[in-house]
Coordinates of C-alpha atoms in Angstrom, one line a residue:
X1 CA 18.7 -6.5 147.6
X2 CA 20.6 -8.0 144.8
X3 CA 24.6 -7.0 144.7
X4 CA 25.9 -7.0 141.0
X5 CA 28.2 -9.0 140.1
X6 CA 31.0 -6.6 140.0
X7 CA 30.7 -5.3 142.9
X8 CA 30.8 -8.8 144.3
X9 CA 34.0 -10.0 142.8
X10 CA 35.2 -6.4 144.2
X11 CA 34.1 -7.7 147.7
X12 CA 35.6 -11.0 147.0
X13 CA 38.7 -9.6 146.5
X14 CA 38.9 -7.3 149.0
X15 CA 37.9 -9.8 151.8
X16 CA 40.9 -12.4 150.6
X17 CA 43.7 -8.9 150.8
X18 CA 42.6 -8.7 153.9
X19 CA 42.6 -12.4 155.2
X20 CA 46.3 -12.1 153.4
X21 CA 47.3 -9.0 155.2
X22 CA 46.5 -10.3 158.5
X23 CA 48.3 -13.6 157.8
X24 CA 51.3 -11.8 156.6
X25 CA 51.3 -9.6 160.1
X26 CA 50.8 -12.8 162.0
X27 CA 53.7 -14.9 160.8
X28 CA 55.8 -11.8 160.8
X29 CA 55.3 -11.1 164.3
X30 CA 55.2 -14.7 165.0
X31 CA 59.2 -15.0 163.1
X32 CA 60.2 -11.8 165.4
X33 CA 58.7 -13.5 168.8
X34 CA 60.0 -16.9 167.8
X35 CA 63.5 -15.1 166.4
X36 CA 63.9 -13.3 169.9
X37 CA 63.4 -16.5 171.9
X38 CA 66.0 -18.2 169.9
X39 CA 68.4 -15.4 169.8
X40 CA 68.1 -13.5 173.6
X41 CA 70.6 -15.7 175.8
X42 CA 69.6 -16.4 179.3
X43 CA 70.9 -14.3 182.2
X44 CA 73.9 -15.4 183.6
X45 CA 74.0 -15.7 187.6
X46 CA 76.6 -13.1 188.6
X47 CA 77.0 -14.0 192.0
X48 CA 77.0 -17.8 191.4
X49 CA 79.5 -17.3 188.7
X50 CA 81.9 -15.3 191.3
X51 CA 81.5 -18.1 193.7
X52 CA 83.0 -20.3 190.9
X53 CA 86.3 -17.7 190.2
X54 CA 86.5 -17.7 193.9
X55 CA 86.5 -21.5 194.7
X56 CA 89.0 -21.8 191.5
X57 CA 91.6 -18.9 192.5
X58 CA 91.8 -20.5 195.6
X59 CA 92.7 -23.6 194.6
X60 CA 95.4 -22.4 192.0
X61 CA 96.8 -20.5 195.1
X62 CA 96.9 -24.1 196.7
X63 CA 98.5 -25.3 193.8
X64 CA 101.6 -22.4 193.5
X65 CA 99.7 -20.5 190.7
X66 CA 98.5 -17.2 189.4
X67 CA 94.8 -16.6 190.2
X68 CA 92.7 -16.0 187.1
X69 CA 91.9 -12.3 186.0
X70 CA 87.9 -12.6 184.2
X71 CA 87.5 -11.3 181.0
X72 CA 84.5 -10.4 179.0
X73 CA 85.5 -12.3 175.5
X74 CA 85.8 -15.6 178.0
X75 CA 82.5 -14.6 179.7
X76 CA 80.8 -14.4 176.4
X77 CA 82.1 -17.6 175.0
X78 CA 80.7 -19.2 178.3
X79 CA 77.3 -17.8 178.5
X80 CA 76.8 -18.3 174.8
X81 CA 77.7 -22.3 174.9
X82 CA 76.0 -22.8 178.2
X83 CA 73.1 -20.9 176.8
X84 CA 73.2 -23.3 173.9
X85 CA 73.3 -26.2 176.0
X86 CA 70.3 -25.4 177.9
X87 CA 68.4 -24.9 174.6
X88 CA 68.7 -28.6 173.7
X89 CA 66.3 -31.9 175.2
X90 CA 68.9 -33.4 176.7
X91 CA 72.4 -32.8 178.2
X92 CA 75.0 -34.4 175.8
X93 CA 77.2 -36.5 177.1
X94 CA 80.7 -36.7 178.2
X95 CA 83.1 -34.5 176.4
X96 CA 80.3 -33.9 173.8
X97 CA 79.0 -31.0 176.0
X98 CA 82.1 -28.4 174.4
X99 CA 80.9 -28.9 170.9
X100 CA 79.3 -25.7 169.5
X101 CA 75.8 -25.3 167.6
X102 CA 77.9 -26.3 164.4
X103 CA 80.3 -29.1 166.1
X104 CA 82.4 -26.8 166.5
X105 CA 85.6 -27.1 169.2
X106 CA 85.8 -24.5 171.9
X107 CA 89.4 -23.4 170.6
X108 CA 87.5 -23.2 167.2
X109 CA 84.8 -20.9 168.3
X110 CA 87.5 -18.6 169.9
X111 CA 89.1 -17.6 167.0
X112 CA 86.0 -17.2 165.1
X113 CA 83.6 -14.0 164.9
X114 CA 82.3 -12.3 167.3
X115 CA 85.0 -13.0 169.8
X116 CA 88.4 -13.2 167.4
X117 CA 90.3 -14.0 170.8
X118 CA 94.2 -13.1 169.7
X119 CA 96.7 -16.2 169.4
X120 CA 99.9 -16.7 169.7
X121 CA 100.3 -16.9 165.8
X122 CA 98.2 -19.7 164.8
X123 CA 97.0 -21.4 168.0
X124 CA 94.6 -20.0 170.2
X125 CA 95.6 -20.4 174.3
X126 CA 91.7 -22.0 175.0
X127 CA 90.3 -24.5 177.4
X128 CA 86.9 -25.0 178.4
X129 CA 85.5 -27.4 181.7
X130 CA 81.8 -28.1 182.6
X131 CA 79.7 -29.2 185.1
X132 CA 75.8 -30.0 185.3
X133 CA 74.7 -30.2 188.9
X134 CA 73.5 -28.7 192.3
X135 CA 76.1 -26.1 193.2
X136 CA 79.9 -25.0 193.1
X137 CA 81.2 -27.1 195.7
X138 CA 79.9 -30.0 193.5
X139 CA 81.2 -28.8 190.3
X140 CA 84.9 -28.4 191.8
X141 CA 85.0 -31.8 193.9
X142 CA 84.0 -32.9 190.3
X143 CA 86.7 -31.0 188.5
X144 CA 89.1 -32.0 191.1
X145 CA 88.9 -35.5 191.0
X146 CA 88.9 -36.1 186.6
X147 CA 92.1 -35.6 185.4
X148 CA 91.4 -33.6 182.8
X149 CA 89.3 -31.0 183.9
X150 CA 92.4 -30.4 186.7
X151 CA 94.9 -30.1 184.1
X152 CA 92.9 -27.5 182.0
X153 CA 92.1 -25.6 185.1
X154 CA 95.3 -25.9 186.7
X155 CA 97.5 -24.8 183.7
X156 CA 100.0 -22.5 184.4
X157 CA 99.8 -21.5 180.3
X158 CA 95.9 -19.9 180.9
X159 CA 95.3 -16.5 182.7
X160 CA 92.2 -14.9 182.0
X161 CA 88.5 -16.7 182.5
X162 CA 84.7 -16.5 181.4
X163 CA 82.5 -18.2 183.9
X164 CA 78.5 -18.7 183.0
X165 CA 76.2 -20.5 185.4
X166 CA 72.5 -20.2 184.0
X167 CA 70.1 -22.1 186.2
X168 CA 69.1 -26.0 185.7
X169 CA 66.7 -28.3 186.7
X170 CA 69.5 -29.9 188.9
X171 CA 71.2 -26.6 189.8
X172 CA 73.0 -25.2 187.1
X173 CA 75.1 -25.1 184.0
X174 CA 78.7 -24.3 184.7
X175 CA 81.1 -23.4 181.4
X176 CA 83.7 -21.9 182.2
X177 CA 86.2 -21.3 179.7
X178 CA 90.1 -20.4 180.3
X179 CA 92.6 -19.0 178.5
X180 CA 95.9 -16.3 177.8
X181 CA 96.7 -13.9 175.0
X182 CA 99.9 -12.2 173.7
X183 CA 100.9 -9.1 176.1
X184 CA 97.8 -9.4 178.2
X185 CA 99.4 -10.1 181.9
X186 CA 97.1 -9.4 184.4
X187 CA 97.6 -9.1 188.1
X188 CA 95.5 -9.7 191.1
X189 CA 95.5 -7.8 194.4
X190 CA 93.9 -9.8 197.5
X191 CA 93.4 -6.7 199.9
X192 CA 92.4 -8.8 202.7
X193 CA 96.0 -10.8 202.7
X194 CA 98.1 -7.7 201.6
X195 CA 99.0 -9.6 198.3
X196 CA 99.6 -8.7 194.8
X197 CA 99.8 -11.8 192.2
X198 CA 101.7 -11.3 189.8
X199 CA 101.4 -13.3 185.3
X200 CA 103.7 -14.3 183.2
X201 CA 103.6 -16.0 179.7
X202 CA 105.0 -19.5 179.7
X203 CA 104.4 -19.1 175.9
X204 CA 107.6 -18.8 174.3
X205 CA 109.0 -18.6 170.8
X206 CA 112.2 -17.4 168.5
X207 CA 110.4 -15.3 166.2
X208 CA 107.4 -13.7 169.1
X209 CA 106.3 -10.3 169.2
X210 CA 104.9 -10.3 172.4
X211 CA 106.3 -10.3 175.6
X212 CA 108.1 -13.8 176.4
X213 CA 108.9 -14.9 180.3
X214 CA 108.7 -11.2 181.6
X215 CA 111.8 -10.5 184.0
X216 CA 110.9 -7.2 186.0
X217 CA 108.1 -5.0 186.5
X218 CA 107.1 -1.8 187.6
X219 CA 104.5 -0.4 189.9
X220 CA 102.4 2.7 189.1
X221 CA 99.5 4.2 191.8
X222 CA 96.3 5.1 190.6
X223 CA 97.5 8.3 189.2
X224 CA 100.6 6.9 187.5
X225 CA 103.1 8.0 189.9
X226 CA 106.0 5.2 190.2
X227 CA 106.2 3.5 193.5
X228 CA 109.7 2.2 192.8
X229 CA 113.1 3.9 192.0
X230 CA 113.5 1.3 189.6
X231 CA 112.1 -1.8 188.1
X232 CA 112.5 -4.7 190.7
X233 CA 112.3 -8.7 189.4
X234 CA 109.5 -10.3 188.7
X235 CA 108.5 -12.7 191.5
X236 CA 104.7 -14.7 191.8
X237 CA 103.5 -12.4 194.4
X238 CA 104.4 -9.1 195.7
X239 CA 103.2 -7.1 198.8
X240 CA 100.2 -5.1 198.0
X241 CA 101.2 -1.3 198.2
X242 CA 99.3 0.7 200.4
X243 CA 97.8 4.1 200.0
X244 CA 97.5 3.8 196.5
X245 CA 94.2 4.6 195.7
X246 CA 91.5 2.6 194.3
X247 CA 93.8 0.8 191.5
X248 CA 97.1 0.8 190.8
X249 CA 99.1 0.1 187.4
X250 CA 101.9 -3.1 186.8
X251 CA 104.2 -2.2 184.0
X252 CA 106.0 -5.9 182.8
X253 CA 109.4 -6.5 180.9
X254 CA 111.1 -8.9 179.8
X255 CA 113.6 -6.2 178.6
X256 CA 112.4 -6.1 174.8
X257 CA 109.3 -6.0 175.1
X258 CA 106.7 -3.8 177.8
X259 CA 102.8 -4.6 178.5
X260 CA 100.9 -2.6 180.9
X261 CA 98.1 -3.7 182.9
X262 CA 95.8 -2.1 185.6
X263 CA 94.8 -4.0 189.2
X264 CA 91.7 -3.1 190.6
X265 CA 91.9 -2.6 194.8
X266 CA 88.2 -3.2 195.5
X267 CA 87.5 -6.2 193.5
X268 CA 87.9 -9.5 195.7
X269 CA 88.8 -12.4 193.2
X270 CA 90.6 -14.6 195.6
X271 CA 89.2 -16.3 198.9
X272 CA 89.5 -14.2 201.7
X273 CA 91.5 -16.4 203.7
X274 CA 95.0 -17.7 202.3
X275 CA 97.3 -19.6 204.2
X276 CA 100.4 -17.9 203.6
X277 CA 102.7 -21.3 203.1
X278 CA 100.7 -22.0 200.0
X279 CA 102.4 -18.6 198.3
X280 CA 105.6 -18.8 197.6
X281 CA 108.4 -16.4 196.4
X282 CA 106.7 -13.3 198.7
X283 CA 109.5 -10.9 199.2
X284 CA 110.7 -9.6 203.0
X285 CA 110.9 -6.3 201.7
X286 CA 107.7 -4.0 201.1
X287 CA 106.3 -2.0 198.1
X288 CA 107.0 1.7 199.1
X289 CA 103.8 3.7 199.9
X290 CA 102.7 6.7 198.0
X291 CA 101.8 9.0 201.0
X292 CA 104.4 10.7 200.6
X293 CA 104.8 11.1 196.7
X294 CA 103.6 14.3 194.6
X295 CA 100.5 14.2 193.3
X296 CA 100.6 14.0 189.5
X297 CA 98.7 14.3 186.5
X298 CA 99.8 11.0 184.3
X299 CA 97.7 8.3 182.8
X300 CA 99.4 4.8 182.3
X301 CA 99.1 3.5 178.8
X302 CA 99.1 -0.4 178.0
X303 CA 101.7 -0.3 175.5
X304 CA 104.7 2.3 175.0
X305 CA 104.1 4.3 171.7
X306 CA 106.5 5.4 168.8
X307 CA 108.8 8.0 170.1
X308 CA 106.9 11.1 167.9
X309 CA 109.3 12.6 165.7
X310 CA 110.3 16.7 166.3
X311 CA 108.8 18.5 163.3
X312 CA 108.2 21.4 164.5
X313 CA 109.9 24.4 165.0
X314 CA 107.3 27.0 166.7
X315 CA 108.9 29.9 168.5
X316 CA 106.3 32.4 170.3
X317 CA 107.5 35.9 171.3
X318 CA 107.4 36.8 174.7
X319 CA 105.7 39.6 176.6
X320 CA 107.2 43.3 177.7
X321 CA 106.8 41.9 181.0
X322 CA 107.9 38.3 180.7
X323 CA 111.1 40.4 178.7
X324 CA 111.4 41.9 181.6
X325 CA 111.5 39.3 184.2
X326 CA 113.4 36.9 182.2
X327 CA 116.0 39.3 181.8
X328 CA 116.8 40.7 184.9
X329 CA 120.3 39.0 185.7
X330 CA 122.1 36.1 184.2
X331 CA 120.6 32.7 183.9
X332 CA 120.9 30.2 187.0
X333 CA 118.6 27.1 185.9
X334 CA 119.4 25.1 182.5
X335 CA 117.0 22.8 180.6
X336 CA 118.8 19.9 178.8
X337 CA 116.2 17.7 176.6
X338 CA 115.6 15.2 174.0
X339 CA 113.3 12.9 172.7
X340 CA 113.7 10.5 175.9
X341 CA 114.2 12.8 178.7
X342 CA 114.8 16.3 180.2
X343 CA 116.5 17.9 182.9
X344 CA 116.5 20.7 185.1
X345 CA 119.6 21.7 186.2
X346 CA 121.3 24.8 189.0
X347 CA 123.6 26.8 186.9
X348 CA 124.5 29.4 189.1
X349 CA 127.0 29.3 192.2
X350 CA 124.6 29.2 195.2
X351 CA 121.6 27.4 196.1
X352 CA 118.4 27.7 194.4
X353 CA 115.1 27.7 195.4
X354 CA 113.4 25.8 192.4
X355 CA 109.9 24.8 194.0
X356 CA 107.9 27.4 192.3
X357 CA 109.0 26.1 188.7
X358 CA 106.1 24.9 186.3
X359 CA 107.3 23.6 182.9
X360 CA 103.8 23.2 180.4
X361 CA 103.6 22.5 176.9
X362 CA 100.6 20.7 174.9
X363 CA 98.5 21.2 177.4
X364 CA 100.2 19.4 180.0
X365 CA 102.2 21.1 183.3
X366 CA 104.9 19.3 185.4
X367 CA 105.5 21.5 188.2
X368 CA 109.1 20.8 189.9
X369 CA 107.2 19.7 192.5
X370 CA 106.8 16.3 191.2
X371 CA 110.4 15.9 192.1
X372 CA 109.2 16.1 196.3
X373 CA 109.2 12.5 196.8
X374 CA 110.5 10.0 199.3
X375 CA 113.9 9.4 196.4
X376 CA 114.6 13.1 196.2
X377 CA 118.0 13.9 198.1
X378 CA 118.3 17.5 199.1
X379 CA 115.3 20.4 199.0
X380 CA 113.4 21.7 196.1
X381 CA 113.8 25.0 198.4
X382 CA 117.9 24.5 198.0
X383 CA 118.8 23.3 194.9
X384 CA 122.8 22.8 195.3
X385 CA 124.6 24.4 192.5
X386 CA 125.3 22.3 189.4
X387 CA 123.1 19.7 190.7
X388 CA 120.1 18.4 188.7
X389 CA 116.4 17.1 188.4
X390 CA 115.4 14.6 185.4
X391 CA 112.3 12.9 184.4
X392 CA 112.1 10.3 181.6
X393 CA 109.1 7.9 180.6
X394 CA 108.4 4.6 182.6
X395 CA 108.9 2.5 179.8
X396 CA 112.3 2.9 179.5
X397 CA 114.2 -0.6 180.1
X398 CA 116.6 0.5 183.0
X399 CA 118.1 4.3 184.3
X400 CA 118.9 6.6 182.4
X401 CA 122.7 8.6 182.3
X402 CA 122.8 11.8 184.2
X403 CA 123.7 14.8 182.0
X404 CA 127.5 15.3 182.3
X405 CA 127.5 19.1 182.7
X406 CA 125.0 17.9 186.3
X407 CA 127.0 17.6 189.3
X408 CA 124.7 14.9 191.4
X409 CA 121.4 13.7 190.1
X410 CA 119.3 15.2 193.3
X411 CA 115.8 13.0 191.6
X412 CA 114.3 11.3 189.2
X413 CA 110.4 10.5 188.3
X414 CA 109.3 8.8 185.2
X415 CA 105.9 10.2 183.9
X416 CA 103.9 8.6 181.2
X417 CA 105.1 8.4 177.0
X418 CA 102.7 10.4 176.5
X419 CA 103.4 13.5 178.8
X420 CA 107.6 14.0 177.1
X421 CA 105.4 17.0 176.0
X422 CA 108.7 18.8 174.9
X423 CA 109.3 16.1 171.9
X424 CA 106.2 18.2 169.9
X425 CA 105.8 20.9 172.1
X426 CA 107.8 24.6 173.4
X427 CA 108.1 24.5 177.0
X428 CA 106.6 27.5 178.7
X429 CA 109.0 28.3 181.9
X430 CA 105.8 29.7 184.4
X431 CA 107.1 30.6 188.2
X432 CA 103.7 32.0 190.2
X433 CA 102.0 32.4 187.2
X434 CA 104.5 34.5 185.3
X435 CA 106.3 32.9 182.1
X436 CA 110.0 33.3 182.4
X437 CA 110.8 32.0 179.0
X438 CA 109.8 29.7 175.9
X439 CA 112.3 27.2 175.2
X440 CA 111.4 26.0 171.4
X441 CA 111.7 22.4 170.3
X442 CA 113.9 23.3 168.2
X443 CA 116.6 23.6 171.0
X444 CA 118.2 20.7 173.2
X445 CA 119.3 23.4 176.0
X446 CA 117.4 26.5 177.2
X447 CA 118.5 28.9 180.2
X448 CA 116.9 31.6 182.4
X449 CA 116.3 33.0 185.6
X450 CA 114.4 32.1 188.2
X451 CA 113.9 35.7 189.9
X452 CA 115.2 37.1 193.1
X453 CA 114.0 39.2 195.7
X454 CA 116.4 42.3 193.4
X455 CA 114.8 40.9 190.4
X456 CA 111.0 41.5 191.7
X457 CA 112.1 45.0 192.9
X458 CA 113.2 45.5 189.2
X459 CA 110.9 43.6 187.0
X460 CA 108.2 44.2 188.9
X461 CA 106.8 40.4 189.3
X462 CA 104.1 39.6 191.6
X463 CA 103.2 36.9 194.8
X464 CA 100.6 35.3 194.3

C-alpha cells in the first residue's frame, strides 16, 4: 500500500513533535530531580547536635560563663554550611572550611538573606568552629586544645548557638556557629542543679539603642505573676524558683532600657551534673515561690510598648438595678488612676471587706484578689480605712509613689503593659456579678460602694 506523500511528511512531522515532547518532559523532570538534590539539605542529627550544646555549656560553666541559649537563625546558618561542605569531593582545608558557596565569610553570610541576623549597627556578633571526625568528645578535645576555636567558643561577647552535625564517612560534620544580638538575653534554667543562668551584653556603646551591661532583673512565673517585690541585681546565676510552672519569664534592665526573655523548665541544656565551685556569684538567699501567689491572667511581652494615649471618652449608663445598688449609702472605696498605675483605696471609717471586687475593662478582669499574695500586709477581708491597693506594669524602672490621700500601701502587683486596661478602656466596678459603677476614662478618680448587708436588704443584690 502506497502512503502519499502528504500524508507522509504529516507522519514525519508528527513522529519528530512527539520525539520533542518526550525530550522536553525528560530534561524537565530530569532539572526538577536534579534541582531537589541540589537544593534539599541533609537532615541534621538532633540528638548528636544536643550532645554537642551539652558538652559546650558545660565547659563554659567550667570556665565562669553563661551557657548558650540555641537559636534557629544559628541552626540554619550551621546546617546550610555543613550541608554545603558535605556536597563537595573533598574536605577543605584548615580555616578554608567557613567559606560559603560564594567565598563568602561566616559573619558575611549572617547578615545576608535569608537569615538577616540583627547587629550591633554595622558589625554582626558571629563566630563559627568546626570539626570533621568520629564523635563529640573528639570534636571538643579538638576545640580545646587550638587556640582559636577556644577563644570563639569561650567568648563571653556570644550567647545564642546553631549546632549541625550531618553524618560523615569518619563520623560527622560539626558547624556550629555562635553568636549575640541587640536585646536578645537569654537565660538558662538547669532543673537538676536548682540554677538559673543568667546574659548580659558585653557590647557597649555611647550612642546604642539596645540594652547595654543590664543591672537588675525581674522574675515573672509562667503566668506573668512577679516573683519578686522588686527588681533585684543582676548576678551570673540565680536560684531556680520553684513552683513556677513549666517556664517562667526574666525581665532585664539596665535602667534605660528593658528586654524580656522566656526560660523554658523542661529543656536540659546544661550537663546534669555541675560542681557548684565552678559557678560563681550564686546568692544565699532564694527566689520566692509562687504557691502562694494569685493566679493571674497576664502575658509577658518582650519589649515594653508606647504608653497608648487616652482618646476616649465613652461613658455607658448604668442599669435601674446597678442605680440601685450603687446608690444605696455613701461611697467607701476610691479609684485613683493614670496612664502608669491605679489604686484601690478604703474611703470610709471602718474596715472593708474588698475581696469580692472585680475591676474589667477591654476585655480584661483583675479581681482584688490578685492583691492575696505572700507581700500583701493585712486582709483583703479587712481593708483598714484609708489604706490602699496599687498595681502598675513590670516595666517600670523602680516603685512607684503611693497615692498621698492612702494611708499605708497594704500591696502592690505589677501586671503586664498591656493589661493598664483603664488607659483605653471604662472600668466596670463588678462585686458577685453585679456592676457597681462605670468609672470613664475620662476621670483620674471614681468612688462607690461596696454593699452592706443594709444595702442588699435595700437594693435587693444577690449571693451568688
Amino acid at each position: 500500500m502506497m502512503i502519499p506523500k502528504s500524508r507522509s511528511r504529516f507522519y514525519r512531522v508528527g513522529l519528530l513533535a512527539i520525539i520533542l515532547w518526550l525530550f522536553v518532559l525528560y530534561s524537565a523532570l530530569s532539572s526538577g530531580i536534579i534541582a531537589a538534590q541540589n537544593t534539599a539539605s541533609p537532615a541534621n542529627d538532633v540528638a548528636e547536635a544536643a550532645r554537642v550544646l551539652t558538652a559546650l555549656n558545660g565547659w563554659r560553666i567550667e570556665q565562669g560563663l553563661s551557657p548558650f541559649q540555641p537559636d534557629a537563625t544559628l541552626e540554619r546558618m550551621a546546617v546550610d554550611q555543613a550541608a554545603y561542605i558535605l556536597s563537595l569531593p573533598q574536605i577543605p582545608a584548615g580555616g578554608a572550611i567557613h567559606n560559603g558557596r560564594s567565598g563568602e565569610s561566616v559573619r558575611e553570610r549572617a547578615v545576608r538573606s535569608p537569615y538577616n541576623w540583627s547587629s550591633y549597627g554595622i558589625n554582626p556578633a558571629i563566630g563559627e568552629i568546626a570539626y570533621v571526625g568520629a564523635n563529640v568528645s573528639a570534636a571538643v578535645r579538638f576545640w580545646r586544645g587550638s587556640d582559636i576555636h577556644n577563644r570563639t567558643a569561650m567568648n563571653s561577647w556570644y550567647r545564642q548557638i546553631g549546632i549541625a552535625a550531618l553524618p560523615h564517612r569518619l563520623g560527622f560534620i560539626y558547624i556550629v556557629v555562635v553568636g549575640s544580638q541587640p536585646n536578645v538575653l537569654p537565660a538558662i534554667a538547669d532543673p537538676a542543679n536548682n540554677r538559673l543562668y543568667l546574659t548580659n551584653d558585653r557590647f557597649t556603646s555611647g550612642t546604642a539603642t539596645w540594652i547595654q551591661t543590664a543591672t537588675q532583673v525581674r522574675l515573672f512565673d509562667a503566668l506573668g505573676r512577679p516573683l519578686q517585690r522588686d527588681w533585684t541585681p543582676w548576678q551570673p546565676v540565680l536560684p531556680l524558683p520553684q513552683g513556677v510552672g513549666d517556664r517562667l519569664f526574666v525581665m532585664y534592665s539596665d535602667g534605660t532600657f528593658f528586654t524580656m526573655t522566656e526560660v523554658a523548665l523542661d529543656t536540659w541544656l546544661v550537663p546534669q551534673t555541675v560542681s557548684a565551685t565552678t559557678v560563681a556569684g550564686l546568692p544565699p538567699t532564694p527566689i520566692p515561690t509562687a504557691t502562694s501567689l494569685a493566679r493571674a491572667n497576664v502575658t509577658p511581652t518582650p519589649l515594653p510598648p508606647t504608653p497608648t494615649p487616652i482618646t476616649q471618652n465613652v461613658v455607658v449608663q448604668p442599669t435601674a438595678q446597678q442605680t440601685a445598688v450603687a446608690s444605696s449609702g455613701e461611697p467607701n472605696v476610691m479609684l485613683i488612676y493614670s496612664a502608669r498605675t491605679l489604686t484601690l483605696q478604703n474611703i470610709s471609717a471602718a474596715p472593708l471587706a474588698v475581696r469580692e471586687i472585680i475591676l474589667r475593662g477591654g476585655g480584661v478582669n483583675l479581681p482584688v484578689t490578685f492583691w492575696d499574695t505572700q507581700w500583701l500586709s493585712g486582709s483583703l477581708d479587712a481593708l483598714a480605712p484609708r489604706d490602699c491597693l496599687q498595681v502598675w506594669a513590670w516595666t517600670e524602672a523602680s516603685a512607684l509613689p503611693q497615692e498621698p490621700a492612702c494611708r499605708q500601701r497594704r500591696g502592690v502587683i505589677n501586671v503586664a503593659p498591656d493589661r493598664l486596661f483603664w488607659r483605653s478602656n471604662d472600668i466596670e466596678v463588678v462585686w458577685r456579678n453585679t456592676t457597681l459603677a462605670i468609672c470613664t476614662i475620662a476621670q483620674t478618680t471614681c468612688a462607690f460602694r461596696v454593699p452592706n448587708l443594709n444595702d442588699l436588704q435595700a437594693g435587693g443584690a444577690t449571693s451568688q
